[in-house]
């Protein structure tokens, strides 16, 4: 079996010699395959009814829309509460906010990741055939800028190695720089700064939607 022709039109007209063929049609992640027979001096009409729906997702913190590029989504088949969800592979990864993804009608769950730290939200959704489903995922998080300074409001020290930990000591984020930005889920954290062979630290709290700076003092 080899490919004879591809068409991207909604209702293509394809002249073919008599014989047997297989038609494959796809729309996003929805597809169908059907064998057809073309007869001499006859016009064959085939209609494909795809049970497909569109999914468009955006993320928010409070009432503020999360900019595209700061949030990505992964889509999984079925509900997150079904047994064996940990072994599933996503059917779509790195889906950007605002993009329309075509899916077979059914139940899915999405994993929304804001930034590259620990602001992750999971949600079950239903996609209906012939409809566009708009989903808004709300993250309880904030953008925090870390600074190692000699005094409050002072100049940030360069070449600083940072670690952000939970109260239990789990490492959430590591980075190097004078003032790295990190998106964190609301909660309590410890910032550890290493500079010039010395270690400094500070406990801090992240409140939903309250972006700000966390200054760690060298004295």
GROMACS .gro file of C-alpha atoms in nm:
model
  219
    1UNK     CA    1   0.000   0.000   0.000
    2UNK     CA    2   0.138   0.339  -0.096
    3UNK     CA    3   0.014   0.695  -0.076
    4UNK     CA    4  -0.148   0.818  -0.397
    5UNK     CA    5  -0.259   1.165  -0.303
    6UNK     CA    6  -0.313   1.405  -0.014
    7UNK     CA    7  -0.576   1.677   0.008
    8UNK     CA    8  -0.639   1.941   0.274
    9UNK     CA    9  -0.968   2.078   0.143
   10UNK     CA   10  -1.293   2.018   0.334
   11UNK     CA   11  -1.465   1.856   0.033
   12UNK     CA   12  -1.201   1.756  -0.222
   13UNK     CA   13  -1.281   1.608  -0.564
   14UNK     CA   14  -1.019   1.348  -0.654
   15UNK     CA   15  -1.012   1.186  -1.000
   16UNK     CA   16  -0.901   0.823  -0.972
   17UNK     CA   17  -0.892   0.523  -1.206
   18UNK     CA   18  -1.128   0.234  -1.123
   19UNK     CA   19  -1.012   0.008  -0.845
   20UNK     CA   20  -0.999  -0.039  -0.472
   21UNK     CA   21  -0.864   0.228  -0.240
   22UNK     CA   22  -0.835   0.312   0.128
   23UNK     CA   23  -0.922   0.663   0.242
   24UNK     CA   24  -0.771   0.800   0.561
   25UNK     CA   25  -0.910   1.125   0.701
   26UNK     CA   26  -0.782   1.310   1.006
   27UNK     CA   27  -0.875   1.624   1.193
   28UNK     CA   28  -0.636   1.704   1.475
   29UNK     CA   29  -0.616   1.386   1.683
   30UNK     CA   30  -0.936   1.242   1.531
   31UNK     CA   31  -0.913   1.003   1.237
   32UNK     CA   32  -1.107   0.745   1.038
   33UNK     CA   33  -1.016   0.487   0.771
   34UNK     CA   34  -1.251   0.345   0.509
   35UNK     CA   35  -1.205   0.116   0.205
   36UNK     CA   36  -1.380   0.233  -0.113
   37UNK     CA   37  -1.426   0.093  -0.462
   38UNK     CA   38  -1.418   0.324  -0.765
   39UNK     CA   39  -1.617   0.196  -1.066
   40UNK     CA   40  -1.594   0.293  -1.430
   41UNK     CA   41  -1.794   0.606  -1.525
   42UNK     CA   42  -1.940   0.644  -1.175
   43UNK     CA   43  -1.894   0.919  -0.919
   44UNK     CA   44  -1.838   0.789  -0.569
   45UNK     CA   45  -1.929   1.013  -0.279
   46UNK     CA   46  -1.802   0.940   0.070
   47UNK     CA   47  -1.901   1.134   0.382
   48UNK     CA   48  -1.697   1.102   0.700
   49UNK     CA   49  -1.878   1.195   1.020
   50UNK     CA   50  -1.604   1.253   1.275
   51UNK     CA   51  -1.715   1.270   1.638
   52UNK     CA   52  -1.468   1.548   1.707
   53UNK     CA   53  -1.471   1.853   1.928
   54UNK     CA   54  -1.235   2.142   1.988
   55UNK     CA   55  -1.056   2.216   2.314
   56UNK     CA   56  -0.910   2.556   2.399
   57UNK     CA   57  -0.742   2.619   2.734
   58UNK     CA   58  -0.613   2.921   2.918
   59UNK     CA   59  -0.465   2.969   3.262
   60UNK     CA   60  -0.535   3.237   3.520
   61UNK     CA   61  -0.408   3.352   3.856
   62UNK     CA   62  -0.702   3.522   4.018
   63UNK     CA   63  -0.854   3.734   3.742
   64UNK     CA   64  -0.524   3.778   3.556
   65UNK     CA   65  -0.462   3.574   3.243
   66UNK     CA   66  -0.132   3.385   3.240
   67UNK     CA   67   0.067   3.491   2.931
   68UNK     CA   68   0.125   3.237   2.659
   69UNK     CA   69   0.472   3.091   2.699
   70UNK     CA   70   0.452   3.080   3.079
   71UNK     CA   71   0.200   2.794   3.092
   72UNK     CA   72   0.169   2.463   2.906
   73UNK     CA   73  -0.082   2.180   2.912
   74UNK     CA   74  -0.067   1.802   2.870
   75UNK     CA   75  -0.380   1.605   2.780
   76UNK     CA   76  -0.455   1.249   2.891
   77UNK     CA   77  -0.736   1.012   2.792
   78UNK     CA   78  -0.993   0.933   3.062
   79UNK     CA   79  -1.040   1.066   3.414
   80UNK     CA   80  -0.755   1.135   3.653
   81UNK     CA   81  -0.946   0.934   3.914
   82UNK     CA   82  -0.943   0.609   3.715
   83UNK     CA   83  -0.711   0.330   3.825
   84UNK     CA   84  -0.378   0.323   3.644
   85UNK     CA   85  -0.361   0.690   3.548
   86UNK     CA   86   0.002   0.702   3.658
   87UNK     CA   87   0.100   0.468   3.374
   88UNK     CA   88  -0.067   0.666   3.097
   89UNK     CA   89   0.117   0.859   2.831
   90UNK     CA   90  -0.024   1.195   2.727
   91UNK     CA   91  -0.202   1.212   2.393
   92UNK     CA   92  -0.084   1.572   2.356
   93UNK     CA   93   0.203   1.755   2.526
   94UNK     CA   94   0.319   2.116   2.548
   95UNK     CA   95  -0.017   2.248   2.428
   96UNK     CA   96   0.001   2.627   2.429
   97UNK     CA   97  -0.261   2.849   2.586
   98UNK     CA   98  -0.520   2.963   2.333
   99UNK     CA   99  -0.448   2.691   2.077
  100UNK     CA  100  -0.745   2.485   1.957
  101UNK     CA  101  -0.684   2.110   1.983
  102UNK     CA  102  -0.920   1.875   1.797
  103UNK     CA  103  -1.003   1.562   1.997
  104UNK     CA  104  -1.244   1.269   1.980
  105UNK     CA  105  -1.550   1.336   2.193
  106UNK     CA  106  -1.505   1.198   2.544
  107UNK     CA  107  -1.355   1.243   2.890
  108UNK     CA  108  -1.001   1.368   2.938
  109UNK     CA  109  -0.789   1.513   3.211
  110UNK     CA  110  -0.535   1.785   3.166
  111UNK     CA  111  -0.223   1.876   3.358
  112UNK     CA  112  -0.156   2.249   3.364
  113UNK     CA  113   0.199   2.361   3.447
  114UNK     CA  114   0.263   2.726   3.525
  115UNK     CA  115   0.633   2.806   3.508
  116UNK     CA  116   0.889   2.534   3.578
  117UNK     CA  117   0.856   2.487   3.954
  118UNK     CA  118   0.560   2.348   4.148
  119UNK     CA  119   0.248   2.529   4.027
  120UNK     CA  120   0.065   2.231   3.874
  121UNK     CA  121  -0.312   2.183   3.844
  122UNK     CA  122  -0.500   1.871   3.727
  123UNK     CA  123  -0.856   1.887   3.594
  124UNK     CA  124  -1.107   1.649   3.436
  125UNK     CA  125  -1.283   1.782   3.126
  126UNK     CA  126  -1.542   1.665   2.874
  127UNK     CA  127  -1.508   1.729   2.501
  128UNK     CA  128  -1.836   1.721   2.305
  129UNK     CA  129  -1.868   1.648   1.935
  130UNK     CA  130  -1.912   1.948   1.706
  131UNK     CA  131  -1.852   2.192   1.991
  132UNK     CA  132  -1.563   2.410   2.108
  133UNK     CA  133  -1.494   2.356   2.477
  134UNK     CA  134  -1.325   2.650   2.650
  135UNK     CA  135  -1.149   2.562   2.975
  136UNK     CA  136  -1.003   2.809   3.224
  137UNK     CA  137  -0.753   2.660   3.469
  138UNK     CA  138  -0.697   2.863   3.784
  139UNK     CA  139  -0.357   2.847   3.952
  140UNK     CA  140  -0.309   2.965   4.309
  141UNK     CA  141   0.041   3.100   4.268
  142UNK     CA  142   0.259   3.408   4.234
  143UNK     CA  143   0.577   3.524   4.062
  144UNK     CA  144   0.862   3.573   4.308
  145UNK     CA  145   1.193   3.747   4.236
  146UNK     CA  146   1.484   3.640   4.457
  147UNK     CA  147   1.761   3.883   4.557
  148UNK     CA  148   2.068   3.848   4.777
  149UNK     CA  149   2.146   4.193   4.918
  150UNK     CA  150   2.372   4.352   5.176
  151UNK     CA  151   2.089   4.566   5.308
  152UNK     CA  152   1.718   4.606   5.248
  153UNK     CA  153   1.656   4.756   4.905
  154UNK     CA  154   2.023   4.713   4.816
  155UNK     CA  155   2.186   4.598   4.493
  156UNK     CA  156   2.143   4.228   4.414
  157UNK     CA  157   2.466   4.028   4.423
  158UNK     CA  158   2.559   3.848   4.101
  159UNK     CA  159   2.677   3.487   4.071
  160UNK     CA  160   2.442   3.371   4.344
  161UNK     CA  161   2.329   3.007   4.350
  162UNK     CA  162   1.970   2.971   4.469
  163UNK     CA  163   1.763   2.687   4.609
  164UNK     CA  164   1.396   2.709   4.702
  165UNK     CA  165   1.281   2.444   4.948
  166UNK     CA  166   0.957   2.339   5.114
  167UNK     CA  167   0.940   2.340   5.497
  168UNK     CA  168   1.006   1.964   5.477
  169UNK     CA  169   1.331   2.027   5.289
  170UNK     CA  170   1.222   1.921   4.940
  171UNK     CA  171   1.396   2.117   4.666
  172UNK     CA  172   1.143   2.297   4.445
  173UNK     CA  173   1.369   2.509   4.225
  174UNK     CA  174   1.739   2.575   4.174
  175UNK     CA  175   1.891   2.857   3.971
  176UNK     CA  176   2.190   3.088   3.940
  177UNK     CA  177   2.171   3.465   3.899
  178UNK     CA  178   2.136   3.802   4.065
  179UNK     CA  179   1.756   3.810   4.061
  180UNK     CA  180   1.594   3.493   3.924
  181UNK     CA  181   1.216   3.483   3.884
  182UNK     CA  182   1.022   3.174   3.986
  183UNK     CA  183   0.651   3.089   3.971
  184UNK     CA  184   0.554   2.920   4.296
  185UNK     CA  185   0.231   2.772   4.426
  186UNK     CA  186   0.100   2.949   4.734
  187UNK     CA  187   0.254   2.823   5.054
  188UNK     CA  188   0.560   2.849   5.278
  189UNK     CA  189   0.917   2.815   5.153
  190UNK     CA  190   1.281   2.861   5.244
  191UNK     CA  191   1.521   3.045   5.012
  192UNK     CA  192   1.889   2.946   5.034
  193UNK     CA  193   2.148   3.167   4.865
  194UNK     CA  194   2.513   3.068   4.816
  195UNK     CA  195   2.763   3.336   4.721
  196UNK     CA  196   3.141   3.358   4.757
  197UNK     CA  197   3.153   3.043   4.966
  198UNK     CA  198   2.893   3.166   5.215
  199UNK     CA  199   2.537   3.048   5.269
  200UNK     CA  200   2.240   3.269   5.357
  201UNK     CA  201   1.876   3.178   5.400
  202UNK     CA  202   1.531   3.314   5.469
  203UNK     CA  203   1.182   3.175   5.519
  204UNK     CA  204   0.905   3.335   5.315
  205UNK     CA  205   0.541   3.287   5.221
  206UNK     CA  206   0.379   3.298   4.878
  207UNK     CA  207   0.025   3.434   4.864
  208UNK     CA  208  -0.206   3.373   4.570
  209UNK     CA  209  -0.175   3.644   4.306
  210UNK     CA  210   0.068   3.856   4.510
  211UNK     CA  211   0.384   3.889   4.301
  212UNK     CA  212   0.686   4.035   4.476
  213UNK     CA  213   1.050   4.024   4.576
  214UNK     CA  214   1.214   3.814   4.844
  215UNK     CA  215   1.534   3.971   4.971
  216UNK     CA  216   1.786   3.755   5.154
  217UNK     CA  217   2.028   3.961   5.364
  218UNK     CA  218   2.399   3.884   5.388
  219UNK     CA  219   2.403   3.995   5.751
   0.00000   0.00000   0.00000
